[in-house]
Every structure is written in structure tokens, then in C-alpha cells.
Short mmCIF file of C-alpha atoms in Angstrom, two decimals:
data_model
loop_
_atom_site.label_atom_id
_atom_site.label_comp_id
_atom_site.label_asym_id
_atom_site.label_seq_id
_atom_site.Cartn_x
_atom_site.Cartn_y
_atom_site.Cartn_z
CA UNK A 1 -5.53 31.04 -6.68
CA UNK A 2 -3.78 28.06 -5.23
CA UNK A 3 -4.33 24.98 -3.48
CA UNK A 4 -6.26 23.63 -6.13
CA UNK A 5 -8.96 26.24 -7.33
CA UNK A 6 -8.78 29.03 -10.01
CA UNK A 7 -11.29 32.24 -10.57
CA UNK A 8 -12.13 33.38 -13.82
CA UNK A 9 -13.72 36.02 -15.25
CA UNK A 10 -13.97 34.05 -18.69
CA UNK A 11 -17.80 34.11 -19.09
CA UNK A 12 -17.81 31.52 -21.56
CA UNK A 13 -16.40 28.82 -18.78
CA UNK A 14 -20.06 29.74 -16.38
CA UNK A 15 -22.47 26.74 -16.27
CA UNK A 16 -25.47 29.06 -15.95
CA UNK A 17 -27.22 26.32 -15.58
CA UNK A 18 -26.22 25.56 -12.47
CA UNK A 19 -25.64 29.47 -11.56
CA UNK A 20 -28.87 29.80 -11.86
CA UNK A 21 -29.75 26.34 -9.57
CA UNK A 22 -27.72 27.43 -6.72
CA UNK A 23 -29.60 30.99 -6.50
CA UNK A 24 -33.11 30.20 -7.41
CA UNK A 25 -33.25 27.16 -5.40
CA UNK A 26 -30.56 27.47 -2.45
CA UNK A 27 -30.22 31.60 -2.46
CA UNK A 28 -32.27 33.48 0.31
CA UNK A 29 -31.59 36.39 -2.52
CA UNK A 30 -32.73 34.95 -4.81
CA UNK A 31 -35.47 32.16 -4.33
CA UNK A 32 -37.44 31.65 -7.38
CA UNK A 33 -36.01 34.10 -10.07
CA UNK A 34 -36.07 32.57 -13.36
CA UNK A 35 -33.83 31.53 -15.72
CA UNK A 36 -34.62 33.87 -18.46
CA UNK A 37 -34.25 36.98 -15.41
CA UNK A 38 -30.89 34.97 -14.25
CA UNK A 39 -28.95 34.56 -17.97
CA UNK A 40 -30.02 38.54 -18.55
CA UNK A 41 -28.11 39.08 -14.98
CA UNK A 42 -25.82 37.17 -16.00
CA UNK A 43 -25.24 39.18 -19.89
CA UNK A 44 -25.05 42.34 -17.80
CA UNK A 45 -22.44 42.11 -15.10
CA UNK A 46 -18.57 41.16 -14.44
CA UNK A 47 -18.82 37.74 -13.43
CA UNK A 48 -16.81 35.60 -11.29
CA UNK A 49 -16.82 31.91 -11.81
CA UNK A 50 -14.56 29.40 -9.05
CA UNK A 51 -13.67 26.38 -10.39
CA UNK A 52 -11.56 23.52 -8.92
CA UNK A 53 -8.27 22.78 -11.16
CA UNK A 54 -8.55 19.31 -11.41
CA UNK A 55 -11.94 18.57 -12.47
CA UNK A 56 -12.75 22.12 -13.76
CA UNK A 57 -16.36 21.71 -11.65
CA UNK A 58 -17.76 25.37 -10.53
CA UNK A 59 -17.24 25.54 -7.27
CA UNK A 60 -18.84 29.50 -6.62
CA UNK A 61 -19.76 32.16 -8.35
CA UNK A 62 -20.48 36.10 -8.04
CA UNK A 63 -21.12 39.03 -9.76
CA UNK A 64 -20.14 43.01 -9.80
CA UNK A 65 -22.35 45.56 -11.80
CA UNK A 66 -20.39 47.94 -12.79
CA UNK A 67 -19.99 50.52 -14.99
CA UNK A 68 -15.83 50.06 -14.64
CA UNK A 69 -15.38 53.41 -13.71
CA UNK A 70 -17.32 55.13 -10.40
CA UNK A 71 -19.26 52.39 -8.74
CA UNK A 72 -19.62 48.77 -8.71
CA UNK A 73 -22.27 46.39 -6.71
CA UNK A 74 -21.34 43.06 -5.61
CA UNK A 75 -23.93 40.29 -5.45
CA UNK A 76 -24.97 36.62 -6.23
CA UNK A 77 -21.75 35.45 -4.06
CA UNK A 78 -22.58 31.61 -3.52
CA UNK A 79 -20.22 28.76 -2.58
CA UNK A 80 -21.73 25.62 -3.28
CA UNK A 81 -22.74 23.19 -0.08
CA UNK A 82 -19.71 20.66 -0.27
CA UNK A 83 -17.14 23.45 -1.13
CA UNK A 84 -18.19 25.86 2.18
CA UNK A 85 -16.16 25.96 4.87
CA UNK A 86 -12.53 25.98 2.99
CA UNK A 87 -12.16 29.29 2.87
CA UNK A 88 -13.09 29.61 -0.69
CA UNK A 89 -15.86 32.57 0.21
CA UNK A 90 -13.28 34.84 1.28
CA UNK A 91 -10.98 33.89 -2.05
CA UNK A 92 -13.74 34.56 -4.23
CA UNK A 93 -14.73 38.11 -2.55
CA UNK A 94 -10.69 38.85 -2.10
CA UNK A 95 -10.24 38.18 -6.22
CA UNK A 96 -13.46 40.08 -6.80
CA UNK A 97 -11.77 43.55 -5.01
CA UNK A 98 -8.27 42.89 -6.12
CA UNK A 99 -9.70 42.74 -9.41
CA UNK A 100 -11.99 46.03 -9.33
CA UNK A 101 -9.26 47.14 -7.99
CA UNK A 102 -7.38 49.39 -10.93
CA UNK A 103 -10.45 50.98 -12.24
CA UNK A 104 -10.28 52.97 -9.32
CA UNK A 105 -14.07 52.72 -8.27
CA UNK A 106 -15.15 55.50 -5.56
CA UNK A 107 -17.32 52.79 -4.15
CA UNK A 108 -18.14 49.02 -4.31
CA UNK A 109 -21.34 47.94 -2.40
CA UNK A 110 -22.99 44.53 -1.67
CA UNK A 111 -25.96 43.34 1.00
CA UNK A 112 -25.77 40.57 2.73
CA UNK A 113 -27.78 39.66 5.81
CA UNK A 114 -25.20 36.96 7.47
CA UNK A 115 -21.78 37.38 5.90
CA UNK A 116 -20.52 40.30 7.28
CA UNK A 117 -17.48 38.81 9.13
CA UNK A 118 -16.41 37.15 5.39
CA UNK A 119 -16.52 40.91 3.65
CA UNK A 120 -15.03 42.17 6.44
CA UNK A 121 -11.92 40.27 5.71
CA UNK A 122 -11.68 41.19 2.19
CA UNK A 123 -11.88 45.15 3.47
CA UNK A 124 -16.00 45.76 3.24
CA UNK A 125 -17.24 47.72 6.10
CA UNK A 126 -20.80 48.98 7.28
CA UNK A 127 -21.84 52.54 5.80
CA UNK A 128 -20.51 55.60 7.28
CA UNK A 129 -23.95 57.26 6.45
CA UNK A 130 -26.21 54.59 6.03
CA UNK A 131 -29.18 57.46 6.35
CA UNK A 132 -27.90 58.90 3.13
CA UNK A 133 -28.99 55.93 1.34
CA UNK A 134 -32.35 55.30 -0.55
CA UNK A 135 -33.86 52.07 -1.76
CA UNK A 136 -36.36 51.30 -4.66
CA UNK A 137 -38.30 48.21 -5.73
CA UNK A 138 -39.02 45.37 -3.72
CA UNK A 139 -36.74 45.50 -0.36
#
């Protein structure tokens, strides 16, 4: 990525600390989960970590469950406050597809109740047969 940010998928450069800051304290998602529930996330997915290239700071983060081969769920995108605004949303979800991209997944899904115009960009669209879908757990 240019202009002077990088994504990784090198778990060992996440500061889960602050991963799990930004969603349990700043998240609408996500208000409240714990550490403990956040790391285990964390352990279990294909993570995304943006960092800026000069100080190596995380910047944003996001996640894809996947099982690398049918389907794949996007979630935990977050930007931090003073990085919003630069376009660094869209980079993150753009690097997230591009890089799903070769296992060939029949679908990738995420929620998100106020970024549809950002997914949009990146090629996410609204569900042909949203009636087809079911839901379980808390909603």
C-alpha cells in the first residue's frame, strides 16, 4: 500500500492490546467484549493489521473467518479516530478482497449498519435473497 501505510497479515505484528481497545470501547459491534473473548477471535481468523511505515503504529485492523476455501465473513473493520477520513477504510477492505481473492470463495459476507457506501467501493453489495438468510444468537 503506498503513501505511507502497509497491511499485513503477519499476526505476530497485532497489538491486541489495542485491537481489543478500539472494539470494546469505541466499536458499536463490539462494546464490552472482553479480552480473553477478543485474543480467542483474534487466534481464530485471518487478520488484517494497517500500520503506518514510518512509525510502524496500527493504524486499523479487520478480520475474515474463513475456512480458505467456500466462505469467508468479514468483521472487526476499525480505523482508528485520527487515521479516518484518508481513505485508509476503503484500503484496508480493498487488501482484505484482493487478498481472499485466489482461494476462490463462493461468498464473502460482512454487516455493517453505516458503511455501506465504503464496501460498496471495494465490490460488496446488498443480498440478492436476503429472505434466504437465517440468524442465531444474539442479533
Amino acid at each position: 500500500m503506498a503513501n505511507g501505510f502497509e497491511i499485513s497479515t503477519d499476526p505476530a505484528r497485532l497489538d491486541a492490546a489495542l485491537i481489543h481497545r478500539w472494539l470494546s470501547e469505541d466499536a458499536y459491534w463490539a462494546l464490552g467484549r472482553s479480552r480473553e473473548k477478543q485474543d480467542a477471535a483474534i487466534a481464530g481468523s485471518l487478520n488484517f493489521g494497517l500500520y503506518d511505515t514510518a512509525s510502524n503504529d496500527q493504524l486499523g485492523y479487520a478480520r475474515v473467518v474463513t475456512d480458505r476455501a467456500t466462505f469467508g465473513w468479514l468483521c472487526d473493520v476499525y480505523i482508528a479516530p485520527d487515521a479516518r477520513g484518508r481513505g485508509l477504510g476503503t484500503a484496508l477492505a480493498a487488501a482484505v478482497r484482493d487478498h481472499l481473492e485466489p482461494y476462490g470463495l463462493r461468498r464473502v459476507l460482512l454487516a455493517t449498519a453505516d458503511a455501506h457506501a465504503l464496501y460498496a467501493k471495494v465490490g460488496f453489495a446488498p443480498l440478492d435473497h436476503p429472505e434466504k438468510w437465517m440468524a442465531s444468537g444474539n442479533q
